[in-house]
Amino acid sequence: MAERREIELIPRELEEARKQEKLLQTARLVGFGFLGLSFLVIFLILSIVGAQTVLISNLHRQISEKEARISELSTVEEKVVGLADKNAALTQIFSGRSYFSILLKTLETSIPQGIAITTLSTSQTEEVVALSGETRSYGDLAKFLRNLVDPEKGGSLFTQVALTSVVLEPTTGKAKFVAEATTVEGGLKKGWEELLK
Amino acid sequence: MIPKLSLPTKLGGIFNYPLIRGFGLPILLIGISVTLLLVIARPTLGKVIALQTERATTQNSLSTLAAKIEQLENFASRSEALDDEFKRFNQAVPSESSVPALLTQLQEIANLSGVTITAMQFGGRDIPAEGAAGGQGWFEVRVRVTLESGFDSLLKLLKTLETASRLIDVESLQYSARTSQEGGSVLGTELTFVSYYTAKPVLLPEMPITFSFTDPSFERNSQVLQRLTPYETSIP
């Protein structure tokens, strides 16, 4: 049987050239595609930048308008901000305020007949009240010292009292004394309930 | 006659290579694309991110301003209440040291209490920077007063001061008793008073309004102030 062989009608070189041409076309297409894509990306990015810039510019314009409106309301704002500042200050001032009338009132209720307070010294930052006075009777002095820490009298304000010195003056027959009374912490302050009475 | 331009022989030789002749253009195009992306797109992309951040910040500022305008317009619609409250609070803690008014008020209260002021000395004040709150949020002004009175009058003075609408606190108290010519006891008292004031506020558009009429501390302070007695002082 005779062997049948395929006859190659297209020469090998021509086929190779066609393949090469096709590859080149694809490569050119990829090259141009890539370039086109790059332009597209750049265009998109620049468009976004443009749009954002316009948007921001618009927002700045709106901010200027709002600021102008706030400026129109500056009288109201000054009062509101001032009120807020004063309110904050008052809250602290009321909390830390010492009412010295409490001290004098408490002292008044603790001084028995026969005792004269000649000097008194205290300050907002001190817890000790320095007192000096005179009496004709040691019994009255003892009563005064007791009264100062008696819960019914001075004890609501004073936690302790210390007699520093007692000197009897023979010419007048009076005993001069010096004492220090320690106040309870926050004893001169008033709570909110008391302030709102 | 137009001269014929030709590449140098060596360079021309390169372009004669079939690979360069064939794939040169695609490679060149890809190169140009990459260069364009690196030179234009990449830095601009950074700008896009920066612009987005700026936009968000600007948007926030706008929202803050819008909210502030709404609050201020709300306060403006209640201007009468705002004026009343401001007047009351400003009486307690004024926006200026108002030393002459303070001294006049002290003198008036002393007269009402039956004490005699023998000396009154302005003891200085904190000088606030423009619009700045002090370390405590307020500033102080001090007055040293020497007076003569009986014990009851001194007690009355202190009580009156404690209920006066302009806040005046006692910082220190010293007295010594002496016998008067009539034989009664007279107290010679030295008092250091301290009063307060706030600085005028600095208004910044973007500073939010945190104050509200319904703030419990404000309501409480307002109620306390309503219980205090105003002493109108007129300075000639």
Short mmCIF file of C-alpha atoms in Angstrom, two decimals:
data_model
loop_
_atom_site.label_atom_id
_atom_site.label_comp_id
_atom_site.label_asym_id
_atom_site.label_seq_id
_atom_site.Cartn_x
_atom_site.Cartn_y
_atom_site.Cartn_z
CA MET A 1 0.00 0.00 0.00
CA ALA A 2 1.31 3.30 -0.97
CA GLU A 3 2.17 5.71 1.92
CA ARG A 4 0.04 8.83 1.96
CA ARG A 5 1.86 11.98 2.96
CA GLU A 6 0.35 15.35 3.73
CA ILE A 7 1.41 18.01 1.41
CA GLU A 8 2.35 21.22 3.18
CA LEU A 9 0.83 23.92 1.08
CA ILE A 10 2.11 26.86 3.16
CA PRO A 11 5.81 27.12 3.51
CA ARG A 12 7.18 26.87 7.05
CA GLU A 13 8.87 30.28 6.87
CA LEU A 14 5.63 31.98 5.96
CA GLU A 15 3.80 30.34 8.84
CA GLU A 16 6.55 31.43 11.24
CA ALA A 17 6.34 34.95 9.88
CA ARG A 18 2.57 35.02 10.45
CA LYS A 19 2.99 33.79 14.01
CA GLN A 20 5.63 36.43 14.58
CA GLU A 21 3.36 39.09 13.14
CA LYS A 22 0.48 38.00 15.38
CA LEU A 23 2.74 38.11 18.43
CA LEU A 24 3.91 41.55 17.45
CA GLN A 25 0.35 42.75 17.03
CA THR A 26 -0.55 41.42 20.47
CA ALA A 27 2.52 43.10 21.97
CA ARG A 28 1.60 46.42 20.31
CA LEU A 29 -1.95 46.05 21.54
CA VAL A 30 -0.70 45.42 25.09
CA GLY A 31 1.65 48.42 24.82
CA PHE A 32 -1.06 50.78 23.59
CA GLY A 33 -3.54 49.29 26.06
CA PHE A 34 -1.15 49.87 28.90
CA LEU A 35 -0.57 53.44 27.78
CA GLY A 36 -4.32 54.02 27.42
CA LEU A 37 -4.93 52.55 30.84
CA SER A 38 -2.26 54.80 32.32
CA PHE A 39 -3.90 57.85 30.74
CA LEU A 40 -7.25 56.70 32.09
CA VAL A 41 -5.83 56.24 35.61
CA ILE A 42 -4.13 59.64 35.47
CA PHE A 43 -7.32 61.24 34.14
CA LEU A 44 -9.35 59.62 36.93
CA ILE A 45 -6.93 60.73 39.63
CA LEU A 46 -6.78 64.29 38.28
CA SER A 47 -10.59 64.33 38.05
CA ILE A 48 -10.84 63.23 41.68
CA VAL A 49 -8.34 65.93 42.69
CA GLY A 50 -10.34 68.51 40.73
CA ALA A 51 -13.63 67.38 42.21
CA GLN A 52 -12.22 67.33 45.74
CA THR A 53 -10.72 70.78 45.29
CA VAL A 54 -14.04 72.17 44.10
CA LEU A 55 -15.83 70.43 46.97
CA ILE A 56 -13.38 71.77 49.56
CA SER A 57 -13.59 75.24 48.07
CA ASN A 58 -17.37 75.00 48.35
CA LEU A 59 -17.09 73.87 51.97
CA HIS A 60 -14.76 76.80 52.75
CA ARG A 61 -17.31 79.16 51.23
CA GLN A 62 -20.01 77.64 53.43
CA ILE A 63 -17.72 77.95 56.47
CA SER A 64 -17.20 81.65 55.68
CA GLU A 65 -20.97 82.11 55.53
CA LYS A 66 -21.43 80.31 58.87
CA GLU A 67 -18.65 82.34 60.48
CA ALA A 68 -20.34 85.51 59.28
CA ARG A 69 -23.58 84.34 60.88
CA ILE A 70 -21.76 83.52 64.14
CA SER A 71 -20.23 86.98 64.02
CA GLU A 72 -23.74 88.42 63.77
CA LEU A 73 -24.63 86.48 66.89
CA SER A 74 -21.47 87.56 68.78
CA THR A 75 -23.43 89.49 71.42
CA VAL A 76 -25.38 86.35 72.29
CA GLU A 77 -22.23 84.23 72.17
CA GLU A 78 -20.38 86.61 74.50
CA LYS A 79 -23.15 86.28 77.06
CA VAL A 80 -23.39 82.50 76.70
CA VAL A 81 -19.63 81.95 76.98
CA GLY A 82 -19.42 84.50 79.81
CA LEU A 83 -22.26 82.76 81.61
CA ALA A 84 -20.51 79.39 81.21
CA ASP A 85 -17.25 80.85 82.61
CA LYS A 86 -19.04 82.48 85.54
CA ASN A 87 -21.02 79.33 86.25
CA ALA A 88 -17.81 77.27 86.38
CA ALA A 89 -16.20 79.87 88.65
CA LEU A 90 -19.24 80.07 90.93
CA THR A 91 -19.41 76.30 91.36
CA GLN A 92 -15.87 76.32 92.69
CA ILE A 93 -16.23 79.52 94.72
CA PHE A 94 -19.40 78.31 96.45
CA SER A 95 -17.76 74.96 97.25
CA GLY A 96 -14.70 76.59 98.83
CA ARG A 97 -16.37 79.54 100.56
CA SER A 98 -15.83 79.98 104.30
CA TYR A 99 -18.64 81.58 106.28
CA PHE A 100 -17.02 83.40 109.18
CA SER A 101 -20.40 84.32 110.62
CA ILE A 102 -20.60 80.64 111.66
CA LEU A 103 -17.42 81.14 113.68
CA LEU A 104 -18.65 84.27 115.47
CA LYS A 105 -22.09 82.78 116.09
CA THR A 106 -20.62 79.57 117.51
CA LEU A 107 -18.22 81.55 119.66
CA GLU A 108 -21.06 83.71 120.92
CA THR A 109 -23.01 80.66 122.09
CA SER A 110 -19.93 79.28 123.86
CA ILE A 111 -18.88 82.34 125.87
CA PRO A 112 -20.29 82.19 129.39
CA GLN A 113 -20.87 85.16 131.67
CA GLY A 114 -17.60 86.37 133.15
CA ILE A 115 -15.46 85.73 130.09
CA ALA A 116 -14.35 88.53 127.80
CA ILE A 117 -12.66 87.69 124.53
CA THR A 118 -10.13 90.40 123.86
CA THR A 119 -8.52 89.17 120.63
CA LEU A 120 -9.39 86.71 117.94
CA SER A 121 -7.38 85.79 114.89
CA THR A 122 -8.09 83.36 112.09
CA SER A 123 -7.95 83.02 108.35
CA GLN A 124 -9.52 81.02 105.57
CA THR A 125 -6.51 78.73 105.26
CA GLU A 126 -6.01 78.06 108.95
CA GLU A 127 -7.87 75.47 110.95
CA VAL A 128 -6.89 77.05 114.24
CA VAL A 129 -8.57 80.06 115.79
CA ALA A 130 -6.31 81.94 118.18
CA LEU A 131 -8.19 83.48 121.08
CA SER A 132 -7.20 85.54 124.06
CA GLY A 133 -9.35 86.93 126.82
CA GLU A 134 -9.69 87.66 130.49
CA THR A 135 -11.77 86.42 133.37
CA ARG A 136 -12.10 86.83 137.08
CA SER A 137 -12.90 83.18 137.63
CA TYR A 138 -11.03 80.05 136.67
CA GLY A 139 -14.37 78.28 136.86
CA ASP A 140 -15.72 80.48 134.07
CA LEU A 141 -12.62 79.79 132.03
CA ALA A 142 -13.07 76.06 132.48
CA LYS A 143 -16.73 76.39 131.49
CA PHE A 144 -15.74 78.36 128.39
CA LEU A 145 -13.24 75.72 127.33
CA ARG A 146 -15.84 72.99 127.91
CA ASN A 147 -18.47 74.92 125.94
CA LEU A 148 -16.17 75.23 122.97
CA VAL A 149 -16.19 71.47 122.44
CA ASP A 150 -19.69 70.81 123.74
CA PRO A 151 -21.74 69.37 120.82
CA GLU A 152 -24.70 71.51 121.89
CA LYS A 153 -22.61 74.69 121.72
CA GLY A 154 -19.20 75.11 120.09
CA GLY A 155 -18.66 71.40 119.44
CA SER A 156 -20.36 71.62 116.04
CA LEU A 157 -17.39 73.71 114.88
CA PHE A 158 -14.48 73.04 117.23
CA THR A 159 -12.93 69.62 117.58
CA GLN A 160 -10.48 70.53 120.31
CA VAL A 161 -9.32 73.46 122.34
CA ALA A 162 -5.94 74.02 123.94
CA LEU A 163 -5.19 76.54 126.64
CA THR A 164 -1.79 77.99 125.81
CA SER A 165 -1.28 80.26 128.79
CA VAL A 166 -3.03 81.75 131.83
CA VAL A 167 -1.56 84.68 133.70
CA LEU A 168 -3.10 86.18 136.80
CA GLU A 169 -2.68 89.92 137.03
CA PRO A 170 -2.60 90.78 140.72
CA THR A 171 -3.33 94.47 140.18
CA THR A 172 -6.67 93.83 138.42
CA GLY A 173 -7.37 90.42 139.86
CA LYS A 174 -8.10 89.16 136.35
CA ALA A 175 -6.63 86.11 134.70
CA LYS A 176 -5.51 86.65 131.14
CA PHE A 177 -5.57 83.57 128.95
CA VAL A 178 -4.56 82.51 125.49
CA ALA A 179 -6.21 79.53 123.79
CA GLU A 180 -6.27 77.83 120.43
CA ALA A 181 -9.39 76.19 119.12
CA THR A 182 -9.16 73.77 116.23
CA THR A 183 -12.04 73.82 113.80
CA VAL A 184 -13.54 70.74 112.22
CA GLU A 185 -12.56 70.35 108.55
CA GLY A 186 -15.05 72.25 106.42
CA GLY A 187 -16.75 73.56 109.55
CA LEU A 188 -17.04 77.07 108.15
CA LYS A 189 -18.52 75.85 104.87
CA LYS A 190 -22.14 75.49 103.91
CA GLY A 191 -23.58 72.66 101.86
CA TRP A 192 -25.74 73.24 98.77
CA GLU A 193 -28.88 72.31 100.72
CA GLU A 194 -28.13 75.01 103.25
CA LEU A 195 -27.39 77.54 100.53
CA LEU A 196 -30.70 76.74 98.83
CA LYS A 197 -32.74 77.17 102.00
CA MET B 1 17.36 70.62 -0.52
CA ILE B 2 16.48 68.88 2.68
CA PRO B 3 19.40 67.09 4.26
CA LYS B 4 18.75 63.45 4.95
CA LEU B 5 18.79 62.75 8.66
CA SER B 6 20.07 59.40 9.75
CA LEU B 7 20.92 57.80 13.06
CA PRO B 8 24.53 57.15 13.82
CA THR B 9 25.62 53.89 12.35
CA LYS B 10 25.95 52.10 15.70
CA LEU B 11 22.54 53.26 17.00
CA GLY B 12 20.97 52.49 13.67
CA GLY B 13 22.44 49.07 13.96
CA ILE B 14 20.58 48.47 17.21
CA PHE B 15 17.26 49.20 15.55
CA ASN B 16 18.09 46.71 12.89
CA TYR B 17 17.91 43.88 15.39
CA PRO B 18 14.63 42.06 14.67
CA LEU B 19 13.70 41.84 18.39
CA ILE B 20 14.09 45.60 18.86
CA ARG B 21 12.40 46.28 15.53
CA GLY B 22 9.46 44.15 16.54
CA PHE B 23 9.02 44.61 20.33
CA GLY B 24 10.68 48.01 20.68
CA LEU B 25 7.45 49.98 20.37
CA PRO B 26 5.39 47.95 22.89
CA ILE B 27 8.25 48.06 25.36
CA LEU B 28 8.62 51.80 24.83
CA LEU B 29 4.88 52.32 25.35
CA ILE B 30 4.91 50.30 28.57
CA GLY B 31 7.97 52.29 29.70
CA ILE B 32 6.18 55.58 29.00
CA SER B 33 3.10 54.32 30.85
CA VAL B 34 5.11 53.30 33.90
CA THR B 35 6.97 56.62 33.84
CA LEU B 36 3.70 58.57 33.61
CA LEU B 37 2.21 56.59 36.46
CA LEU B 38 5.28 57.16 38.60
CA VAL B 39 5.72 60.83 37.74
CA ILE B 40 2.10 62.00 37.66
CA ALA B 41 -0.25 59.42 39.16
CA ARG B 42 1.72 58.43 42.24
CA PRO B 43 2.29 61.92 43.71
CA THR B 44 -1.25 62.95 42.78
CA LEU B 45 -2.61 59.91 44.57
CA GLY B 46 -0.95 61.23 47.76
CA LYS B 47 -2.62 64.56 47.13
CA VAL B 48 -5.99 62.80 46.79
CA ILE B 49 -5.53 61.27 50.24
CA ALA B 50 -4.51 64.65 51.69
CA LEU B 51 -7.52 66.30 50.05
CA GLN B 52 -9.83 63.63 51.43
CA THR B 53 -8.49 64.28 54.94
CA GLU B 54 -8.84 68.04 54.43
CA ARG B 55 -12.39 67.54 53.18
CA ALA B 56 -13.30 65.46 56.24
CA THR B 57 -11.78 68.09 58.56
CA THR B 58 -13.52 70.94 56.73
CA GLN B 59 -16.79 69.00 56.80
CA ASN B 60 -16.37 68.53 60.57
CA SER B 61 -15.69 72.24 61.03
CA LEU B 62 -18.79 73.04 59.03
CA SER B 63 -20.88 70.67 61.14
CA THR B 64 -19.48 72.23 64.33
CA LEU B 65 -20.28 75.72 63.07
CA ALA B 66 -23.77 74.67 61.99
CA ALA B 67 -24.42 73.14 65.42
CA LYS B 68 -23.07 76.28 67.10
CA ILE B 69 -25.31 78.55 65.02
CA GLU B 70 -28.30 76.40 65.94
CA GLN B 71 -27.39 76.69 69.65
CA LEU B 72 -26.79 80.45 69.42
CA GLU B 73 -30.06 81.00 67.57
CA ASN B 74 -31.78 78.99 70.25
CA PHE B 75 -30.20 81.21 72.92
CA ALA B 76 -31.07 84.30 70.88
CA SER B 77 -34.72 83.23 70.87
CA ARG B 78 -34.55 83.20 74.68
CA SER B 79 -32.66 86.46 74.93
CA GLU B 80 -34.71 87.74 77.86
CA ALA B 81 -33.87 84.74 80.05
CA LEU B 82 -30.26 84.92 78.88
CA ASP B 83 -30.01 88.61 79.78
CA ASP B 84 -31.55 88.04 83.21
CA GLU B 85 -29.26 85.14 84.03
CA PHE B 86 -26.20 86.94 82.71
CA LYS B 87 -27.04 90.00 84.80
CA ARG B 88 -27.44 87.84 87.92
CA PHE B 89 -24.22 85.90 87.36
CA ASN B 90 -22.35 89.04 86.34
CA GLN B 91 -23.42 90.68 89.58
CA ALA B 92 -21.86 87.82 91.56
CA VAL B 93 -18.70 87.52 89.48
CA PRO B 94 -18.32 90.52 87.18
CA SER B 95 -16.34 90.56 83.97
CA GLU B 96 -14.06 93.29 85.32
CA SER B 97 -12.54 93.83 88.74
CA SER B 98 -14.85 96.87 89.25
CA VAL B 99 -12.89 97.97 92.32
CA PRO B 100 -14.70 101.30 92.89
CA ALA B 101 -18.07 99.49 92.83
CA LEU B 102 -16.70 96.88 95.25
CA LEU B 103 -15.46 99.53 97.70
CA THR B 104 -18.76 101.41 97.48
CA GLN B 105 -20.67 98.21 98.11
CA LEU B 106 -18.50 97.40 101.15
CA GLN B 107 -19.09 100.88 102.54
CA GLU B 108 -22.83 100.54 101.97
CA ILE B 109 -22.99 97.15 103.69
CA ALA B 110 -20.87 98.47 106.58
CA ASN B 111 -23.28 101.39 107.04
CA LEU B 112 -26.25 99.03 106.97
CA SER B 113 -24.62 96.76 109.54
CA GLY B 114 -23.75 99.58 111.91
CA VAL B 115 -19.99 99.28 111.72
CA THR B 116 -17.60 102.17 111.18
CA ILE B 117 -14.92 101.71 108.59
CA THR B 118 -11.81 103.52 109.73
CA ALA B 119 -9.57 102.45 106.87
CA MET B 120 -10.06 100.70 103.57
CA GLN B 121 -7.15 99.67 101.42
CA PHE B 122 -7.26 98.16 97.97
CA GLY B 123 -4.97 95.17 98.23
CA GLY B 124 -4.30 94.48 94.57
CA ARG B 125 -5.79 92.22 91.97
CA ASP B 126 -4.75 89.53 89.55
CA ILE B 127 -4.11 90.99 86.13
CA PRO B 128 -5.62 88.65 83.56
CA ALA B 129 -4.14 88.19 80.12
CA GLU B 130 -6.59 89.14 77.38
CA GLY B 131 -9.48 86.73 77.61
CA ALA B 132 -7.53 84.22 79.65
CA ALA B 133 -9.09 82.50 82.62
CA GLY B 134 -6.96 82.29 85.73
CA GLY B 135 -5.51 79.07 87.02
CA GLN B 136 -8.76 78.56 88.90
CA GLY B 137 -10.97 79.99 86.15
CA TRP B 138 -11.37 83.37 87.82
CA PHE B 139 -9.37 86.29 89.19
CA GLU B 140 -9.24 87.79 92.65
CA VAL B 141 -9.28 91.30 94.02
CA ARG B 142 -8.41 92.01 97.66
CA VAL B 143 -9.47 94.75 100.03
CA ARG B 144 -8.17 95.26 103.59
CA VAL B 145 -10.62 96.94 105.88
CA THR B 146 -10.17 98.22 109.40
CA LEU B 147 -13.36 98.89 111.25
CA GLU B 148 -14.84 99.52 114.66
CA SER B 149 -18.02 97.97 115.91
CA GLY B 150 -19.71 95.94 118.57
CA PHE B 151 -19.70 92.14 118.34
CA ASP B 152 -23.28 92.01 117.06
CA SER B 153 -22.60 94.57 114.34
CA LEU B 154 -19.54 92.65 113.21
CA LEU B 155 -21.62 89.47 113.04
CA LYS B 156 -24.29 91.35 111.07
CA LEU B 157 -21.66 92.69 108.68
CA LEU B 158 -20.36 89.19 108.00
CA LYS B 159 -23.86 87.79 107.50
CA THR B 160 -24.79 90.63 105.15
CA LEU B 161 -21.61 90.15 103.13
CA GLU B 162 -22.28 86.42 102.89
CA THR B 163 -25.67 87.09 101.37
CA ALA B 164 -24.60 89.96 99.11
CA SER B 165 -25.08 89.38 95.39
CA ARG B 166 -21.49 90.32 94.56
CA LEU B 167 -19.48 87.54 96.15
CA ILE B 168 -17.16 88.88 98.83
CA ASP B 169 -15.36 86.37 101.02
CA VAL B 170 -13.42 86.90 104.20
CA GLU B 171 -9.84 85.76 103.84
CA SER B 172 -8.65 86.68 107.29
CA LEU B 173 -10.22 88.10 110.42
CA GLN B 174 -8.54 89.62 113.45
CA TYR B 175 -10.10 91.64 116.17
CA SER B 176 -9.13 93.03 119.49
CA ALA B 177 -11.51 94.44 122.06
CA ARG B 178 -11.03 97.66 123.94
CA THR B 179 -13.19 99.58 126.35
CA SER B 180 -14.84 102.65 124.88
CA GLN B 181 -15.13 106.03 126.58
CA GLU B 182 -18.70 105.15 127.50
CA GLY B 183 -17.46 102.02 129.21
CA GLY B 184 -18.74 99.56 126.60
CA SER B 185 -16.65 97.12 124.60
CA VAL B 186 -15.54 98.11 121.11
CA LEU B 187 -13.99 95.69 118.66
CA GLY B 188 -11.24 96.96 116.43
CA THR B 189 -11.34 94.55 113.52
CA GLU B 190 -9.05 93.97 110.58
CA LEU B 191 -10.56 92.04 107.73
CA THR B 192 -9.14 90.99 104.40
CA PHE B 193 -11.86 90.59 101.84
CA VAL B 194 -11.49 88.82 98.56
CA SER B 195 -13.84 89.27 95.66
CA TYR B 196 -13.83 87.63 92.25
CA TYR B 197 -14.14 88.42 88.58
CA THR B 198 -13.78 86.63 85.29
CA ALA B 199 -12.01 87.85 82.17
CA LYS B 200 -13.98 88.82 79.09
CA PRO B 201 -14.24 85.70 76.95
CA VAL B 202 -12.36 85.31 73.70
CA LEU B 203 -14.77 84.22 71.01
CA LEU B 204 -13.46 81.73 68.48
CA PRO B 205 -15.84 80.63 65.73
CA GLU B 206 -15.01 76.95 66.09
CA MET B 207 -15.12 76.93 69.89
CA PRO B 208 -18.19 74.82 70.69
CA ILE B 209 -20.88 76.02 73.09
CA THR B 210 -20.94 73.65 76.04
CA PHE B 211 -23.29 75.70 78.16
CA SER B 212 -26.93 74.84 78.64
CA PHE B 213 -29.74 76.31 80.72
CA THR B 214 -30.54 72.78 81.86
CA ASP B 215 -27.06 72.12 83.24
CA PRO B 216 -27.67 71.04 86.88
CA SER B 217 -24.75 73.11 88.20
CA PHE B 218 -26.11 76.20 86.43
CA GLU B 219 -29.63 75.65 87.75
CA ARG B 220 -28.29 75.20 91.28
CA ASN B 221 -25.99 78.25 91.12
CA SER B 222 -28.80 80.33 89.66
CA GLN B 223 -31.09 79.33 92.52
CA VAL B 224 -28.44 80.21 95.10
CA LEU B 225 -27.85 83.59 93.44
CA GLN B 226 -31.57 84.33 93.48
CA ARG B 227 -31.40 84.09 97.28
CA LEU B 228 -28.65 86.71 97.50
CA THR B 229 -29.34 90.39 98.01
CA PRO B 230 -28.20 92.82 95.34
CA TYR B 231 -26.67 96.09 96.45
CA GLU B 232 -26.93 98.49 93.57
CA THR B 233 -23.98 100.81 93.65
CA SER B 234 -23.81 104.00 91.70
CA ILE B 235 -20.37 105.43 91.10
CA PRO B 236 -20.49 109.18 90.52
#
